Short mmCIF file of C-alpha atoms in Angstrom, two decimals:
data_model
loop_
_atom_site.label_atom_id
_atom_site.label_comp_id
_atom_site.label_asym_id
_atom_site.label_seq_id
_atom_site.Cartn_x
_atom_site.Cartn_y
_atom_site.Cartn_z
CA UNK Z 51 78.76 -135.34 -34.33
CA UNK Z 52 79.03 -136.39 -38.02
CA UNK Z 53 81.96 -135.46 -40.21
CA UNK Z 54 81.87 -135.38 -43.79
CA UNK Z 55 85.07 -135.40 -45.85
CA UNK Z 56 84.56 -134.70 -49.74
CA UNK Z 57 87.68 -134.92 -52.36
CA UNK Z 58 88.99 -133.56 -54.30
CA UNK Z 59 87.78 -130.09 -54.14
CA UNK Z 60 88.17 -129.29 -57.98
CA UNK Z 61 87.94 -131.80 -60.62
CA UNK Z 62 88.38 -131.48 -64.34
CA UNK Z 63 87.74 -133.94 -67.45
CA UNK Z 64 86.95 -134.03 -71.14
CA UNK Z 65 83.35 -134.28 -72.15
CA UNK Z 66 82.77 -137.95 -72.65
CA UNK Z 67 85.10 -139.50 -69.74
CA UNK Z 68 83.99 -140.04 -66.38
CA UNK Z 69 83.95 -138.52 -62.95
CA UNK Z 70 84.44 -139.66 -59.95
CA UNK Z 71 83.31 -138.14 -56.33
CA UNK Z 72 84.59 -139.44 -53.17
CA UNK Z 73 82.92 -138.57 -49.68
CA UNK Z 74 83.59 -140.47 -45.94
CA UNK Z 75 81.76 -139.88 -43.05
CA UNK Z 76 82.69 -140.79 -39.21
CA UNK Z 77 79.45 -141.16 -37.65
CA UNK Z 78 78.80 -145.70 -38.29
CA UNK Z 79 75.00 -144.49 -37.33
CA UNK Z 80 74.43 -142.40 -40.53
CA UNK Z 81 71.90 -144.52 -42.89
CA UNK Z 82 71.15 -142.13 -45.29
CA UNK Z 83 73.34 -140.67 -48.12
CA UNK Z 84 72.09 -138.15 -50.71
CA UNK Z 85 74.14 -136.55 -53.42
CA UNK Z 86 73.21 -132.64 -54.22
CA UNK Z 87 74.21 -130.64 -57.60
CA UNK Z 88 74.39 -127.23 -57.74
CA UNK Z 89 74.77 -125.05 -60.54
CA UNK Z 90 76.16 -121.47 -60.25
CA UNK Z 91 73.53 -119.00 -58.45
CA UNK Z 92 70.99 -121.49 -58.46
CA UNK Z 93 69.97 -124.27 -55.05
CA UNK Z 94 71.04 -127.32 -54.29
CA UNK Z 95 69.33 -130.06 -56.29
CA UNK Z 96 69.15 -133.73 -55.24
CA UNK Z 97 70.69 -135.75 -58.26
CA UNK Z 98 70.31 -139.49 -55.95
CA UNK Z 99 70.52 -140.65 -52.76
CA UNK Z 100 70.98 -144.09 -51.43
CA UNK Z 101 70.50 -145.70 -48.06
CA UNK Z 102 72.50 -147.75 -46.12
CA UNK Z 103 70.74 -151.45 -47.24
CA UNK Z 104 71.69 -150.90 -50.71
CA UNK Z 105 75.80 -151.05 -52.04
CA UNK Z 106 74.73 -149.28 -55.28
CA UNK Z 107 72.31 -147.15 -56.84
CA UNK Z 108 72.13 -146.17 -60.71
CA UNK Z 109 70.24 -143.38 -62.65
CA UNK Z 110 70.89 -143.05 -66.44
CA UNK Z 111 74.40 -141.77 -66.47
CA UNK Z 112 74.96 -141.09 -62.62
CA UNK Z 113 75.59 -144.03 -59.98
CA UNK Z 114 76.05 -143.88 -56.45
CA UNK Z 115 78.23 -146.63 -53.91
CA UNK Z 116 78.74 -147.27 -50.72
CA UNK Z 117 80.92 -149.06 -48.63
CA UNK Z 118 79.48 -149.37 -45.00
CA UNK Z 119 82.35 -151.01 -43.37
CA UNK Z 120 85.11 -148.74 -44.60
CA UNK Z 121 81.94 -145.68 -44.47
CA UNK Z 122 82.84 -144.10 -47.85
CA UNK Z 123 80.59 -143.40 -50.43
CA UNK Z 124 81.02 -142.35 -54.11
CA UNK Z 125 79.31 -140.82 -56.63
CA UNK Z 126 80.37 -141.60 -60.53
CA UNK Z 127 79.29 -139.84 -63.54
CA UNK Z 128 79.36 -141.03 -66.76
CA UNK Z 129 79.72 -140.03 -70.68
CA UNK Z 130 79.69 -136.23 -68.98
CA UNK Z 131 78.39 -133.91 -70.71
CA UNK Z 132 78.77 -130.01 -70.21
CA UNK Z 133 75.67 -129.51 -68.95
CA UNK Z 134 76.89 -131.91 -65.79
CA UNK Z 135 79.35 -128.84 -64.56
CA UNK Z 136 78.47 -127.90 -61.32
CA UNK Z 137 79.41 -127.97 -57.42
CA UNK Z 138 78.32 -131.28 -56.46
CA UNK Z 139 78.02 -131.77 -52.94
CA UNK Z 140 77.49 -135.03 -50.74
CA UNK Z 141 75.92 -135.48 -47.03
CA UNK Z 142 74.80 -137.88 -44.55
CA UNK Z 143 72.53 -138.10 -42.10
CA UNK Z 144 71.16 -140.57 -39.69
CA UNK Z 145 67.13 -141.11 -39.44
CA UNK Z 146 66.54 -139.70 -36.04
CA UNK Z 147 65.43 -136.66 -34.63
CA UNK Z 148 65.54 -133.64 -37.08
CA UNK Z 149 67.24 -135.81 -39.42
CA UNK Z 150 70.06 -133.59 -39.99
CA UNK Z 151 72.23 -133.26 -42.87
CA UNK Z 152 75.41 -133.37 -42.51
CA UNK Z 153 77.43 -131.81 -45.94
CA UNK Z 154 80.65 -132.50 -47.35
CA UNK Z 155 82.75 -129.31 -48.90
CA UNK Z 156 81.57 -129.46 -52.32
CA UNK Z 157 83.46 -130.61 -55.60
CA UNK Z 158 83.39 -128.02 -58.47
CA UNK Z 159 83.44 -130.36 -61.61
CA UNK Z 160 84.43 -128.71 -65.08
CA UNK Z 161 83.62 -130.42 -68.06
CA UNK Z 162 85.63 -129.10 -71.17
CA UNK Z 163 83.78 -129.95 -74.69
CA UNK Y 218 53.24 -131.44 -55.05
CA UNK Y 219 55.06 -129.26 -52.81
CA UNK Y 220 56.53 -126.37 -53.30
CA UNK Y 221 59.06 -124.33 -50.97
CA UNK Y 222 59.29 -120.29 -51.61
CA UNK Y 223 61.62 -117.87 -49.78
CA UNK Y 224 61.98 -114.00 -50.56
CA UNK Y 225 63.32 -111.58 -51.15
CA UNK Y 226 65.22 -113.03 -53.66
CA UNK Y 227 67.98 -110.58 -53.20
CA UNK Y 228 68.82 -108.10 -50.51
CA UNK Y 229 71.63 -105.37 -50.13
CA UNK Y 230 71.57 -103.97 -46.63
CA UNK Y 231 74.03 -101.76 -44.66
CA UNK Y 232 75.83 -102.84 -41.86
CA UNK Y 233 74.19 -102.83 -38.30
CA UNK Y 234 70.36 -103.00 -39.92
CA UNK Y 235 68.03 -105.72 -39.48
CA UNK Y 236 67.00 -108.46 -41.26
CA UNK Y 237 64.14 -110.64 -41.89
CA UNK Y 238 63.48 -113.63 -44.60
CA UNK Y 239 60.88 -115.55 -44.92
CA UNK Y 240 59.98 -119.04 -46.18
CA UNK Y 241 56.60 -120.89 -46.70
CA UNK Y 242 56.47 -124.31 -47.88
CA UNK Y 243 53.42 -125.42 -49.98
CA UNK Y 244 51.81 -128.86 -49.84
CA UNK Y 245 52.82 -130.42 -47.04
CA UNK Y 246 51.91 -130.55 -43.49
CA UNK Y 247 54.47 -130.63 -40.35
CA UNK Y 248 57.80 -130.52 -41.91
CA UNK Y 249 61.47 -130.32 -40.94
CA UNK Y 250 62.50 -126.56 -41.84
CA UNK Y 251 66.00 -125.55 -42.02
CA UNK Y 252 68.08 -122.30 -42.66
CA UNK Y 253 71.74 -122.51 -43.97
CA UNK Y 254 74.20 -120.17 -45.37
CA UNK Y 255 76.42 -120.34 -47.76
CA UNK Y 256 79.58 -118.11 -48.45
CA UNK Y 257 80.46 -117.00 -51.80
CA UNK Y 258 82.23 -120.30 -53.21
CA UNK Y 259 81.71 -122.21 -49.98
CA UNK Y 260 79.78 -125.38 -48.72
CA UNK Y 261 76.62 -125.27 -46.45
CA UNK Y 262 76.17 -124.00 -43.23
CA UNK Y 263 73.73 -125.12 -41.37
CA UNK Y 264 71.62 -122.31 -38.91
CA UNK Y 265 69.15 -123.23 -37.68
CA UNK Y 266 66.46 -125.92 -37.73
CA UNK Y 267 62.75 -126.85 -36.50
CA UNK Y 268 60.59 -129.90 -35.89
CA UNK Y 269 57.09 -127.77 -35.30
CA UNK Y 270 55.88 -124.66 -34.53
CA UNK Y 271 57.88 -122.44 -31.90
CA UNK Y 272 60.20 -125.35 -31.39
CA UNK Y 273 64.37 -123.81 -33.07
CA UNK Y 274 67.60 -125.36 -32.51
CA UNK Y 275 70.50 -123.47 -33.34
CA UNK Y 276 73.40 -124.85 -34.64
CA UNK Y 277 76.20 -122.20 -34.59
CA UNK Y 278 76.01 -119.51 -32.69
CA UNK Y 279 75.71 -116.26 -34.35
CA UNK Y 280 73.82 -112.99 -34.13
CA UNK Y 281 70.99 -114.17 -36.34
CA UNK Y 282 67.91 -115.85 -34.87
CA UNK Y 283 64.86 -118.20 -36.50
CA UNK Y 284 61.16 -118.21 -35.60
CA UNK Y 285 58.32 -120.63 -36.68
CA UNK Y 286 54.71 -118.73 -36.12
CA UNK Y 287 53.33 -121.51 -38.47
CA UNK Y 288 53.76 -125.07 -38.92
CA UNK Y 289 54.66 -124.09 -42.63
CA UNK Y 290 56.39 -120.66 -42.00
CA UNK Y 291 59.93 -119.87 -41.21
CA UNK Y 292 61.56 -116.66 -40.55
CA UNK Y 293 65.47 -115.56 -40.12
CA UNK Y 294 66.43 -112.53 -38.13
CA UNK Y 295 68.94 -109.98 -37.42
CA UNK Y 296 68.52 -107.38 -34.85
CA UNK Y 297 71.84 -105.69 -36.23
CA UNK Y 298 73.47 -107.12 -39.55
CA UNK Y 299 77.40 -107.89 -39.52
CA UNK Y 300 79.38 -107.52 -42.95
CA UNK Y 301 80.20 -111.58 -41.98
CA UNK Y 302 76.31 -111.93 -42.95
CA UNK Y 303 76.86 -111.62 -46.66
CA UNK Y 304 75.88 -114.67 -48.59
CA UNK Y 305 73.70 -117.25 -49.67
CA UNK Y 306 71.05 -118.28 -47.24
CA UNK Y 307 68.86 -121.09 -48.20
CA UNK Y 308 65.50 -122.88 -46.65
CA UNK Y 309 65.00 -126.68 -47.27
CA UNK Y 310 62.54 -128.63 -46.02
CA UNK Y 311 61.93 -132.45 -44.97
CA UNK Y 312 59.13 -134.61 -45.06
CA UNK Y 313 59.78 -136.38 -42.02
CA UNK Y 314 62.34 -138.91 -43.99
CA UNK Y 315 66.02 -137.98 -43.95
CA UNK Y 316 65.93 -136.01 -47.43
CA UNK Y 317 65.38 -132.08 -47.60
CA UNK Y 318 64.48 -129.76 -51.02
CA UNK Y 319 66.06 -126.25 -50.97
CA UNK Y 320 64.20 -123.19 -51.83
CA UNK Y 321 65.70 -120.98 -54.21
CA UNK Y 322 67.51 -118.70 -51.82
CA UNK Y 323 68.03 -115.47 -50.48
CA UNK Y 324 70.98 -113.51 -52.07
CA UNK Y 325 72.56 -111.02 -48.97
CA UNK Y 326 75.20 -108.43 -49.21
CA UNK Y 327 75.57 -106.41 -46.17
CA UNK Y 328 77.45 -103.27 -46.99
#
């Protein structure tokens, strides 16, 4: 089955720099890569996703990449804010069947004003 | 729009009791349904999951079990709870593309 990987585990900057969020996956079939924030008691949210016919996707401050051949995918923040700490998590899946997701670990990112 | 609801919102149960949680999805017809848990400061587990009515696949296995009496109903059981229940379980649902939208959860401590 799919593995995702999803580093680092923690991750700390000053409001204003940016973040980076690196996940791989194992599974050259997955085609489908969403991003997922979640902030402390609350659900999951999905923040963007991308699929596998596109290298990059942007939203305002928040961009995702991918790099099919060395199947890695990234997700950058910019400007952060404090309002943009949060577990962020990342998953694949592959559009077949139940279309399972497959999650990375999670990233806790701190954003100190 | 749709809408995806789960309750209780919080539960505190003794050890070796059952359980049952429930989530309805609003506004859509047919969807994926899936259950995952989530330990305290941990990533997402996923249960269980369902393409249509009566039809479950588990993916861990565990004393829990999932039903689907309707095609926008889905249930998590427990015949006897285990203090290794305690957590964060959370519905999502799919459309039938590859993305799924959580419910807001189901807050267990098992005592």
């Amino acid at each position: 089955g799919e593995n995702v990987e999803q580093h680092p585990s923690t991750l700390s900057v000053q409001e204003g720099d940016s973040a980076v969020i690196k996940c791989t996956y194992s599974d050259s079939a997955s085609n489908y890569f969403p991003w997922y924030k979640q902030e402390l008691g609350k659900r999951p949210q999905l923040i963007i996703d991308i699929r596998s016919n596109v290298g990059e996707k942007k939203d305002q401050r928040i961009a995702v990449t991918l790099n099919k051949t060395a199947k890695h995918f990234s997700l950058h923040i910019t400007e952060t804010q404090p309002e943009d700490s949060a577990v962020y998590f990342c998953a694949a899946s592959k559009s077949a069947g139940a279309n399972n997701l497959f999650f990375g670990t999670g990233t806790r990112l701190t954003v100190i004003p | 729009s749709q809408t995806i609801h789960q309750w209780p919102a919080t539960l505190v149960q003794p050890v070796g009791s059952p359980l049952s949680l429930e989530c309805t999805v609003e506004g859509t017809s047919n969807p994926n349904l899936y259950w995952y848990r989530q330990a305290a400061g941990r990533g997402l587990q996923l249960l269980f999951y369902s393409v249509g009515i009566g039809q479950i696949s588990s993916e861990v296995p565990q004393n829990l079990s999932a039903s689907r009496p309707q095609d926008r109903q889905f249930i998590l059981s427990s015949k006897k709870l285990l203090l290794s229940d305690s957590g964060f379980y959370l519905c999502a649902w799919g459309g039938g593309q590859e993305t799924q939208y959580f419910g807001p959860g189901t807050r267990l401590l098992v005592l």
